[in-house]
Coordinates of C-alpha atoms and ligand atoms in Angstrom, one line a residue:
X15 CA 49.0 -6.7 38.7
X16 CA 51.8 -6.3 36.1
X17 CA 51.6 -6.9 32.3
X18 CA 47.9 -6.3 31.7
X19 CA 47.9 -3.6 29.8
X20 CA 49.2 -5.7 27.0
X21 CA 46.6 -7.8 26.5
X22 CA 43.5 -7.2 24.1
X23 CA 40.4 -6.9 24.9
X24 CA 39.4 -10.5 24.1
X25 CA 42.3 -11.8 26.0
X26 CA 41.3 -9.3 29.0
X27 CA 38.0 -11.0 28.8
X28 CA 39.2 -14.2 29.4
X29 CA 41.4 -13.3 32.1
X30 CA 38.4 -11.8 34.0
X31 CA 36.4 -14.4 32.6
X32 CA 38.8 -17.3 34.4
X33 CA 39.1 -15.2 37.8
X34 CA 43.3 -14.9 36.7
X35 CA 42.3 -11.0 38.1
X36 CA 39.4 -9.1 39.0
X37 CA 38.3 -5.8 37.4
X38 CA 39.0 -3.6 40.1
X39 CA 42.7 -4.8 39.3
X40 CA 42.7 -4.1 35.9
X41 CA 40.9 -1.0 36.1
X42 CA 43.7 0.5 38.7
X43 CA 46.8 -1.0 37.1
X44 CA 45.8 0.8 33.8
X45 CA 45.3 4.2 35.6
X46 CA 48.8 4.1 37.1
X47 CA 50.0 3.6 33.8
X48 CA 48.2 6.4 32.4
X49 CA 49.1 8.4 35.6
X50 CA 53.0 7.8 34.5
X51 CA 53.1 8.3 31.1
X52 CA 49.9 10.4 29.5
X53 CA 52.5 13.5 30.3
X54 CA 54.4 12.5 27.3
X55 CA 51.4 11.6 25.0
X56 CA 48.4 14.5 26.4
X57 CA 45.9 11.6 25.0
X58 CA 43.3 12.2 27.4
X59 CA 41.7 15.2 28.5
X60 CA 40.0 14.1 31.4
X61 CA 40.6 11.1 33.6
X62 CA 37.5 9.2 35.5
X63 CA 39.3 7.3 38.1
X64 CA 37.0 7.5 40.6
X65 CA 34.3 6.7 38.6
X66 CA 36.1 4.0 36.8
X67 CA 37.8 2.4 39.9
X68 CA 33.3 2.3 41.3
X69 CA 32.1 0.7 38.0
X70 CA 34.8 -1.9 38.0
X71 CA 33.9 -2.9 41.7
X72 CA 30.0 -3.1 40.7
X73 CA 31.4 -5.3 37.9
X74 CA 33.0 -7.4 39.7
X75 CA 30.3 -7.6 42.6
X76 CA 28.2 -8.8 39.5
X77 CA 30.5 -11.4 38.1
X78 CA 30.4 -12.8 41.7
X79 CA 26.6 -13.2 41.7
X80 CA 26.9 -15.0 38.1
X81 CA 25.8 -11.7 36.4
X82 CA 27.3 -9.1 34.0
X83 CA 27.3 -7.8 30.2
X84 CA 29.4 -9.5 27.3
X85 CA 31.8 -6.6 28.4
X86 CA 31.7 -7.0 31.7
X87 CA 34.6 -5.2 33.6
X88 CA 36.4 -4.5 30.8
X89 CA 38.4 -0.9 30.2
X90 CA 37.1 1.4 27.3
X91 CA 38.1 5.4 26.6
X92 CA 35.4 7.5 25.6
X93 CA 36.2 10.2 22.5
X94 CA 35.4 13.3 24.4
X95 CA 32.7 14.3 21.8
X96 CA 30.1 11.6 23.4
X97 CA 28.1 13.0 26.0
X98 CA 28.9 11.9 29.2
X99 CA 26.1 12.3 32.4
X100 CA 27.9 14.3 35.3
X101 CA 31.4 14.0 33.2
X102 CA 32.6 16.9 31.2
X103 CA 32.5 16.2 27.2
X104 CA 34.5 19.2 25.6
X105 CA 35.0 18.2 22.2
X106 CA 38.7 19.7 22.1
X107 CA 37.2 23.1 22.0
X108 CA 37.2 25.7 25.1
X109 CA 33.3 26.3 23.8
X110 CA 32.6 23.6 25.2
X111 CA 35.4 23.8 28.3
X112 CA 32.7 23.6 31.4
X113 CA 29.9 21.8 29.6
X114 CA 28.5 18.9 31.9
X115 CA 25.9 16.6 29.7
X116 CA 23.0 15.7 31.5
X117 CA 22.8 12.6 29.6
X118 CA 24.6 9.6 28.5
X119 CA 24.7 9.2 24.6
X120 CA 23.6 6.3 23.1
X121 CA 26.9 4.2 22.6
X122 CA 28.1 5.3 26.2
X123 CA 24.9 4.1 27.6
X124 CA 25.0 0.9 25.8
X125 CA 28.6 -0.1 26.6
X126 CA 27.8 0.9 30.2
X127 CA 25.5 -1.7 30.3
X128 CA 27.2 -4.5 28.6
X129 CA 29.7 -3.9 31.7
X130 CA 32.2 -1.6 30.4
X131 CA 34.5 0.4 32.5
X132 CA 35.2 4.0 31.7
X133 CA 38.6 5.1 32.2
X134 CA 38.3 9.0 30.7
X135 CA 37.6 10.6 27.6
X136 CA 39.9 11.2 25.0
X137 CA 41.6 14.0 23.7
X138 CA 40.5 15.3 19.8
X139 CA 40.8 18.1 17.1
X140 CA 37.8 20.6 18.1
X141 CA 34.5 19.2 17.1
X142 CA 36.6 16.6 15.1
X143 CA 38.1 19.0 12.7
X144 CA 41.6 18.1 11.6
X145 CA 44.2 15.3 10.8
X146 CA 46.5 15.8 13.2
X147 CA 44.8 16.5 16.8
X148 CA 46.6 20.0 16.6
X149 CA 43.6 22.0 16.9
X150 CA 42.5 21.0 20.2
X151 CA 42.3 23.6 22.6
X152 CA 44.3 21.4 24.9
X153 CA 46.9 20.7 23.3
X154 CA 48.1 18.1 20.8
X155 CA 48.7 14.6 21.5
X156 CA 51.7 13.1 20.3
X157 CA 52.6 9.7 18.8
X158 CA 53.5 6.6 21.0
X159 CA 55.9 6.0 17.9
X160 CA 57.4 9.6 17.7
X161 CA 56.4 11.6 20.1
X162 CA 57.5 14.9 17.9
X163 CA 55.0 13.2 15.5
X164 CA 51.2 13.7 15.3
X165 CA 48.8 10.4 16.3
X166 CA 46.7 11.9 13.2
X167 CA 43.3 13.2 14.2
X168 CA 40.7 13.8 14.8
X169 CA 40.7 10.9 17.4
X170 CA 44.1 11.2 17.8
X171 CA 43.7 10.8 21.4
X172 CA 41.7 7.5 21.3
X173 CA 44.2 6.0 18.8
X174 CA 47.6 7.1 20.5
X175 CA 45.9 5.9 24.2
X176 CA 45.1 2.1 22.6
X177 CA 48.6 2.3 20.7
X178 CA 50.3 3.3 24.1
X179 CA 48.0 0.6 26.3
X180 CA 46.3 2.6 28.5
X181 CA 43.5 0.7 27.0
X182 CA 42.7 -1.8 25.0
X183 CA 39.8 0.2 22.9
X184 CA 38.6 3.7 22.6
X185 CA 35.4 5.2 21.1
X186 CA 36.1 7.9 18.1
X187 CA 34.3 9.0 15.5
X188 CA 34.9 9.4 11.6
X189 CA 33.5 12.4 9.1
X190 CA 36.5 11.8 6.6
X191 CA 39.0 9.7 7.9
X192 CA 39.1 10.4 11.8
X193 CA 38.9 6.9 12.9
X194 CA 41.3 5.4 10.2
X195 CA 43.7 7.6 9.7
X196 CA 45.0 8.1 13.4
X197 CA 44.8 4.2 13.4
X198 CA 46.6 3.7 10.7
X199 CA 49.3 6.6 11.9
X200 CA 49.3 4.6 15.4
X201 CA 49.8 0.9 14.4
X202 CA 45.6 0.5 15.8
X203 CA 42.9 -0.9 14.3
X204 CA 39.9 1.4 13.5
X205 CA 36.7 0.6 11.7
X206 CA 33.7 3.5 10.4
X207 CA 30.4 1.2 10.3
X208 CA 28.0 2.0 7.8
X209 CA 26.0 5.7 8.0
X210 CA 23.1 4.5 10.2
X211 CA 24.5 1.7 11.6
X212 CA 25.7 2.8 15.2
X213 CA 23.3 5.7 17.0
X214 CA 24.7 9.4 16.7
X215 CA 22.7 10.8 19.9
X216 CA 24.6 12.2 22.3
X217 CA 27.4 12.6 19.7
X218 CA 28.0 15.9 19.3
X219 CA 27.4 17.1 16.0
X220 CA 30.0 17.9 12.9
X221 CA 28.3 17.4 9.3
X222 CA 25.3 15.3 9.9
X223 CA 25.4 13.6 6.8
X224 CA 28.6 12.3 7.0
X225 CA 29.9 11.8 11.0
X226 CA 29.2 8.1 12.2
X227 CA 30.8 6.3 15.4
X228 CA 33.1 3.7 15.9
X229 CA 36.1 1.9 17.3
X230 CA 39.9 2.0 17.7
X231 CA 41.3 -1.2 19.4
X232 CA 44.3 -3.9 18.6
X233 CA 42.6 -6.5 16.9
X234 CA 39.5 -7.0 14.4
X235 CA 37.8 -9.4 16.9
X236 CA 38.0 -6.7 19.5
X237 CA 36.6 -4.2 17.2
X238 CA 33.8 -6.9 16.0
X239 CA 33.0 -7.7 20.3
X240 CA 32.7 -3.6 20.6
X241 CA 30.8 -3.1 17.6
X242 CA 28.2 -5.5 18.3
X243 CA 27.0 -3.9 21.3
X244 CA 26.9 -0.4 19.9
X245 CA 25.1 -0.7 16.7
X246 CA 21.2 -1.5 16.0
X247 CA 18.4 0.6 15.9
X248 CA 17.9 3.4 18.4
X249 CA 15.1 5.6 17.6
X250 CA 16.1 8.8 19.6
X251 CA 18.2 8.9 16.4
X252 CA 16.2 9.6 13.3
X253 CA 19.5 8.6 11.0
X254 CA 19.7 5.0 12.3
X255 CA 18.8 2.5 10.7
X256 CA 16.6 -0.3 12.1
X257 CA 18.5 -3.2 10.2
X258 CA 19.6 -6.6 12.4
X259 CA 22.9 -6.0 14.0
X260 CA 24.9 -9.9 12.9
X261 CA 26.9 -11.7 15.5
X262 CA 30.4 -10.1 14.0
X263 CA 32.4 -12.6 16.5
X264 CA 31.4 -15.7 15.1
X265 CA 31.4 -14.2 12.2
X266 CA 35.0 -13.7 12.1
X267 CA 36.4 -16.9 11.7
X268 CA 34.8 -17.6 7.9
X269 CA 37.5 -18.1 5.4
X270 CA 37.7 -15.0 2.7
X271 CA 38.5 -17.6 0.2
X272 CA 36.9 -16.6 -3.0
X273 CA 36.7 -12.9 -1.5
X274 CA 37.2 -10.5 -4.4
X275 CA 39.2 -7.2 -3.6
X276 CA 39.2 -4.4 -5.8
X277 CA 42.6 -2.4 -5.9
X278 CA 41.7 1.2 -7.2
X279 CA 44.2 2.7 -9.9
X280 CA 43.8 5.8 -8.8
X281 CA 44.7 4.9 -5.5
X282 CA 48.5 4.5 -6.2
X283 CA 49.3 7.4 -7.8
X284 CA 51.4 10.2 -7.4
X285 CA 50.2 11.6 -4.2
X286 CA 51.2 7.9 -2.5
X287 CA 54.4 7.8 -0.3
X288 CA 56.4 4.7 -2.5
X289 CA 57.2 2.9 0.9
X290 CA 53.4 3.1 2.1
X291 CA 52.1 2.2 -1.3
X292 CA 55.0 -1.0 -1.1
X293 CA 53.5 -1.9 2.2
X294 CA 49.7 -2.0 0.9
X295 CA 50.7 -4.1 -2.4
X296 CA 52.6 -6.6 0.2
X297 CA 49.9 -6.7 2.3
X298 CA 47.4 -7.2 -0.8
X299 CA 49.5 -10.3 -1.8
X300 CA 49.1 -11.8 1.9
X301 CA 45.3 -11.0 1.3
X302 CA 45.6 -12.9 -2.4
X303 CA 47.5 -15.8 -0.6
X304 CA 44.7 -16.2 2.2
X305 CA 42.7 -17.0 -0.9
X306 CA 41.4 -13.9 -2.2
X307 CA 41.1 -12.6 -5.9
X308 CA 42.3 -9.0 -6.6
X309 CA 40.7 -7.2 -9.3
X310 CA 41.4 -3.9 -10.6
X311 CA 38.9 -1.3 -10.8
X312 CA 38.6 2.2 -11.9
X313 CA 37.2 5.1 -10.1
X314 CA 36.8 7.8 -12.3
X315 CA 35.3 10.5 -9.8
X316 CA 37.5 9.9 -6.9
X317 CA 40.0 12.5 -7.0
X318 CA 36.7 14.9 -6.7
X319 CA 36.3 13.6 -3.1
X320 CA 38.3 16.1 -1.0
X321 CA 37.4 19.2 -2.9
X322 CA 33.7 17.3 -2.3
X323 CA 34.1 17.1 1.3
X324 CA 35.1 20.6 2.1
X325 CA 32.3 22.2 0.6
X326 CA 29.4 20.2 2.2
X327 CA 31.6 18.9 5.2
X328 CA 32.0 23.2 6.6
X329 CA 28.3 23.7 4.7
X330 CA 26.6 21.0 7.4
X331 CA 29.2 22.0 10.3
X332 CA 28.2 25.8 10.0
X333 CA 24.4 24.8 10.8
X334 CA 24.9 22.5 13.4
X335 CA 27.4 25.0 15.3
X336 CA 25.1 27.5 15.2
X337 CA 23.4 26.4 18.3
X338 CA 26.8 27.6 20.4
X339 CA 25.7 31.1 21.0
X340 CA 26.7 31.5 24.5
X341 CA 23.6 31.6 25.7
X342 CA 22.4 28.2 26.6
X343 CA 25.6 26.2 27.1
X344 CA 29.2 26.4 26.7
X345 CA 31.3 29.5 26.7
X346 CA 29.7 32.7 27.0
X347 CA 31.7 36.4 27.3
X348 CA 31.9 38.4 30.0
X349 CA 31.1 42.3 30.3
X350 CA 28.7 42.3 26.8
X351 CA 27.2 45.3 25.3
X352 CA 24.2 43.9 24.1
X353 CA 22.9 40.4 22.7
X354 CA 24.5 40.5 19.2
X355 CA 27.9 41.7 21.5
X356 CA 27.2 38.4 23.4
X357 CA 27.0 36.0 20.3
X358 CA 29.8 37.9 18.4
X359 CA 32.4 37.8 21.4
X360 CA 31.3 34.1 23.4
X361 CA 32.0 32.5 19.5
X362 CA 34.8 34.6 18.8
X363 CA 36.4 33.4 22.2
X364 CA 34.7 30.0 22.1
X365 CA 36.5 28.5 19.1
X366 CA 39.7 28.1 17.1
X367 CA 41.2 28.9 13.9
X368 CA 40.2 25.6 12.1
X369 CA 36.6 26.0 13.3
X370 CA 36.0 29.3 12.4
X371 CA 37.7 28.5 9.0
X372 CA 35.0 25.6 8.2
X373 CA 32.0 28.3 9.9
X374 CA 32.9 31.0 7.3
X375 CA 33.4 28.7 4.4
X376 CA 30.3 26.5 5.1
X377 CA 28.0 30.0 5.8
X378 CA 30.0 31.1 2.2
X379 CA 28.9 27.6 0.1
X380 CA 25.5 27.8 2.0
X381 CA 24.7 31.6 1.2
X382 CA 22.1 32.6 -1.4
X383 CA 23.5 33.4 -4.8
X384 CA 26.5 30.5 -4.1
X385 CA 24.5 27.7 -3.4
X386 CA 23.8 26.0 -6.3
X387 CA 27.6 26.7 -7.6
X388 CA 28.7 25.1 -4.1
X389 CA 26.4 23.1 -1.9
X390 CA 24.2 21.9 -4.5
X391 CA 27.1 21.4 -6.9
X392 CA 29.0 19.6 -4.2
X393 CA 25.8 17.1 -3.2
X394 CA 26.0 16.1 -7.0
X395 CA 29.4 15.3 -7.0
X396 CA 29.2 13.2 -3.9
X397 CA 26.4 10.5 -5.7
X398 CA 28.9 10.6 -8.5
X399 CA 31.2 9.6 -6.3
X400 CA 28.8 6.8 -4.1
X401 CA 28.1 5.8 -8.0
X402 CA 32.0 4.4 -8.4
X403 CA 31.9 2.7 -5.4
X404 CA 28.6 1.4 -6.2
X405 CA 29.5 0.0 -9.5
X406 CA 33.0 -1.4 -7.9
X407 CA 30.8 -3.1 -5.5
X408 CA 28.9 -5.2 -8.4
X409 CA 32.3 -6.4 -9.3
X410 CA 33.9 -6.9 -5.6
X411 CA 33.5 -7.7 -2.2
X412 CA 36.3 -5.2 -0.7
X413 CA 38.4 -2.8 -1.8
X414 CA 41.9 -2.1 -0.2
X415 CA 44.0 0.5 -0.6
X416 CA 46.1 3.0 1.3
X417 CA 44.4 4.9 4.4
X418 CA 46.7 7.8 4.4
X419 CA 49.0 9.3 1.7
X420 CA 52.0 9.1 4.3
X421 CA 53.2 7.9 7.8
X422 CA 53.1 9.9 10.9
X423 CA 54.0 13.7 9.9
X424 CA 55.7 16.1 12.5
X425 CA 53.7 18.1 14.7
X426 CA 54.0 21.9 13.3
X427 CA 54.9 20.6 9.6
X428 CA 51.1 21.1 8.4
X429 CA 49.2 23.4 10.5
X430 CA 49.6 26.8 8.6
X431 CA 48.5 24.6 5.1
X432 CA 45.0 23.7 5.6
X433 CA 44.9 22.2 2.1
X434 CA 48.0 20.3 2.3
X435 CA 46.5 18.6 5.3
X436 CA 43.4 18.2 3.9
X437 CA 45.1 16.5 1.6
X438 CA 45.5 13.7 4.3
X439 CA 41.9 12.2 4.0
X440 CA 42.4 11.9 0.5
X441 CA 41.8 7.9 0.6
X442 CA 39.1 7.9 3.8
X443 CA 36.7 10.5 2.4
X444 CA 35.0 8.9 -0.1
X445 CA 33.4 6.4 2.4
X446 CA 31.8 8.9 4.1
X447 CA 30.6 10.6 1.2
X448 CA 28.3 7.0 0.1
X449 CA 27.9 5.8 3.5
X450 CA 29.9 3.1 3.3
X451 CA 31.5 1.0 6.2
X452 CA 35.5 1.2 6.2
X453 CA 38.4 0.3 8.5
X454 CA 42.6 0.6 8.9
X455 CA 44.1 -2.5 9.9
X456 CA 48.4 -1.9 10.4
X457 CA 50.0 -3.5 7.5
X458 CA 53.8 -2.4 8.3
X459 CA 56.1 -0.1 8.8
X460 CA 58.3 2.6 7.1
X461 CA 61.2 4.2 8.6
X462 CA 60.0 2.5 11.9
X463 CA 56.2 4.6 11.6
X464 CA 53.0 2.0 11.3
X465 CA 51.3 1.8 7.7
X466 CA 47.7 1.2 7.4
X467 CA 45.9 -1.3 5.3
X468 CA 42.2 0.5 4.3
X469 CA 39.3 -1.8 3.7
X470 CA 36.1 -0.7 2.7
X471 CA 33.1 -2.2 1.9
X472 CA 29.6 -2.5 0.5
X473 CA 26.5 -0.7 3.0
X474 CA 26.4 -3.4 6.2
X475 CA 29.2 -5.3 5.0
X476 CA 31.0 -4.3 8.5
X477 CA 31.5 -8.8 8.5
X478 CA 33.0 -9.4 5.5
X479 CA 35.5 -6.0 6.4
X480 CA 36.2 -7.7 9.8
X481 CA 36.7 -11.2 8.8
X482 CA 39.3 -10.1 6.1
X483 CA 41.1 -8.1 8.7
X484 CA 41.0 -10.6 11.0
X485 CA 42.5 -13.4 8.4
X486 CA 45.4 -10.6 7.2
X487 CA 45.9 -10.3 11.1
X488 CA 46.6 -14.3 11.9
X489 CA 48.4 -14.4 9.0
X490 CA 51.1 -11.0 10.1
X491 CA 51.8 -9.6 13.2
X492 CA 51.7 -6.2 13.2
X493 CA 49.1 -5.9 15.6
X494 CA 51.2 -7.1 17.9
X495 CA 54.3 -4.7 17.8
X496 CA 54.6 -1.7 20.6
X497 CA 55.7 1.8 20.8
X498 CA 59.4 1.7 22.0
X499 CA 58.8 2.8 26.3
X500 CA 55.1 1.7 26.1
X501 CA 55.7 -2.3 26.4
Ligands
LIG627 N1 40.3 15.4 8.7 C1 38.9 15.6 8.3 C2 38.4 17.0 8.7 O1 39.2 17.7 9.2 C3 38.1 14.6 8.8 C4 37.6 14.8 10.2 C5 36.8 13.8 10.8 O2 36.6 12.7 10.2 N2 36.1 14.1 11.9 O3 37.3 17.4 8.4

């Protein structure tokens, strides 16, 4: 079957739905066409085509006997920091290079069951840490746009393989930004749910605090069919919350007239590219033209986020690393001396620059003497911070901004400047630090690179964030357009 991999994951659905094709079809057609052109991109690190071509026959066998999930058949890429049983999850790090989960996380095993076919898992910066999925121990993935560009990170690989149709949707994840800003560098869609909203277990672990699952796909009511299966209550993870997960597809179609956006001031200033920051305004207007009111509002303790972020992001990321020591799992050193020989040398091979980096700072912030100048100063800071969104959110329903200070950036251009790329979460981060659900939607272009549209919104407002996508979506089509070679 031809032409397939251009269709969305609702319109797949429909196709499978009508008997136009059968999974098995699907499934194949989109593995040649990651076969023949994941050379150029390096978006996946492992590809599951045996397993993928077995669940799509078992999907089809149960379509035939009147059976099946709301997903049933339909092609999904897992981030490779989700555990996958029998499957080798690596999260971009050579720690974790011959680790085999015995389990299925949460979100892996609910999409199985809803029917979803696994194609492979994704390619990432190394345990999510980055902006531009150059930290991966294999390699970085490029942009379907530019391919001397990076896809942004750190599920760069998920958003270059939806941007580059080798599947409709992918699985990421988001500490501060690593869901919207590769979508909004990749012309995808991506949406953070609330803290608590989607089950962490079986994800592996960045900053507790702050990492939540989520979705890159190529159009808000893919994103709301994906979503709705993942989240709810799951009590092998003591972070999520038991709240009623809404039916975000019927959802979607509610007018957002009388929606009120809030347009942050400090959002557009110096640090903004001018053409990016032209594109959000236009794309506010189309939002105030669907009916919307936009209001401005002030955030006073914004441009703390970042310097925020990298003290308790490295502070929580130093703990939870700790448990790769070479002895249980993952890596571990040949021809050692003795036990602290073992732990120095299986780490000290075992990760990157990046991660190290965020290990030494986070054991620094953490250490007695500097913790309450850091960590605890820090953890103040952030409810400052979850305060002015708060106090936005008595006045507004959304607010939109930028997602990332610039388009695509070459590959190379950043990686010996940690801050400068740092810098590149500037808009995402504060989000994460209150909890609060957020998501890109493409909103243009400049110089021929996609521009992202960032929505966020109050604690389990993931609807209203979807609906208004969805709206700005029928009323633009930049969902639509395609990498140059990858129609
Ligand atoms: N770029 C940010 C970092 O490097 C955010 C990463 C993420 O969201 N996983 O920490």
């Amino acid at each position: 079957m031809t032409g397939l991999h251009a269709k969305t994951l609702t319109e797949l659905k429909a196709g499978l739905d009508g008997g136009e094709f059968s999974s098995v079809e699907l499934t194949q057609s989109l593995l040649d066409r990651i076969a023949a052109h994941d050379d150029q991109l390096n978006a996946l690190i492992t590809v599951t085509g045996d397993e993928a071509l077995a669940a799509a026959e078992r999907a089809d066998d149960a379509r035939a006997a009147g059976a099946g999930g709301v997903l049933n058949g339909l092609p999904i890429i897992h981030k490779d920091i989700f555990c996958t049983r029998g499957i080798k999850t690596t999260c971009g790090s050579r720690m974790l290079d011959n680790f085999i989960s015995p389990y299925d996380a949460t979100i892996v095993e609910r999409l199985a069951a809803a029917g979803a076919v696994v194609l492979g898992k994704a390619n990432m910066d190394e345990f999510a840490m980055g902006s531009s999925n150059e930290t991966s121990y294999f390699g970085p993935v490029r942009n379907p746009w530019d391919r001397e560009r990076s896809p942004g990170g750190s599920s760069g690989g998920s958003a270059a393989a939806v941007a580059a149709r080798f599947s409709p949707a992918a699985t990421a994840t988001d500490t501060g930004g690593s869901i919207r800003q590769p979508a909004a560098l990749t012309g995808t869609l991506g949406i953070k749910p609330t803290y608590g909203r989607v089950s962490r277990y079986g994800m592996i672990a960045f900053a507790s605090s702050l990492d939540q699952a989520g979705v890159i796909t190529r159009s808000a009511e893919d994103a709301a069919r994906l979503l709705g299966v993942m989240a709810g209550f799951d009590e092998r993870d003591s972070t999520c919350l038991d709240v009623p997960v809404p039916d975000y597809v019927a959802e979607l179609g509610q007018s957002i007239k009388g929606l009120k956006v809030g347009v942050v001031r400090q959002h557009f200033d110096a640090g903004l590219d001018a053409d990016c920051g032209a594109r959000v305004k236009e794309a506010i207007a189309v939002i105030e033209s669907l009916g919307a009111t936009a209001v401005e509002v002030d955030m006073p303790n914004i441009d703390y986020s970042v310097p925020t972020y990298y003290v308790v992001a490295p502070a929580e990321c130093s703990s939870n690393l700790s448990r790769f020591d070479g002895v249980r799992f993952g890596h571990r050193a040949g021809n050692v001396e003795d036990l602290f020989d073992l732990y120095c040398r299986s780490r000290g091979e075992g990760f990157g620059d990046e991660v190290k980096r965020r290990i030494m700072t986070g054991t620094y912030v953490l250490s007695a003497g500097y913790y309450d100048a850091y960590y605890l100063k820090a953890q103040q800071v952030r409810h400052l911070i979850a305060d002015d969104f708060k106090r936005a959110f008595e006045k507004v329903d959304v607010i939109a901004g930028p997602t990332a200070p610039t388009p695509a950036f070459r590959l190379g251009d950043k990686v010996d400047d940690p801050i400068t790329m740092y810098l590149n979460d500037i808009y995402t981060i504060g989000a994460n630090l209150g909890g609060f659900p957020a998501l890109s939607v493409p909103c243009g272009f400049v110089n021929d690179l996609p521009v992202g549209l960032h929505l966020v919104g109050h604690h389990f407002a993931e609807s209203t964030l979807l609906r208004c996508a969805h709206a700005y979506e029928q009323a633009t089509d930049w969902l639509a357009a395609c990498p140059e070679g990858f129609a």
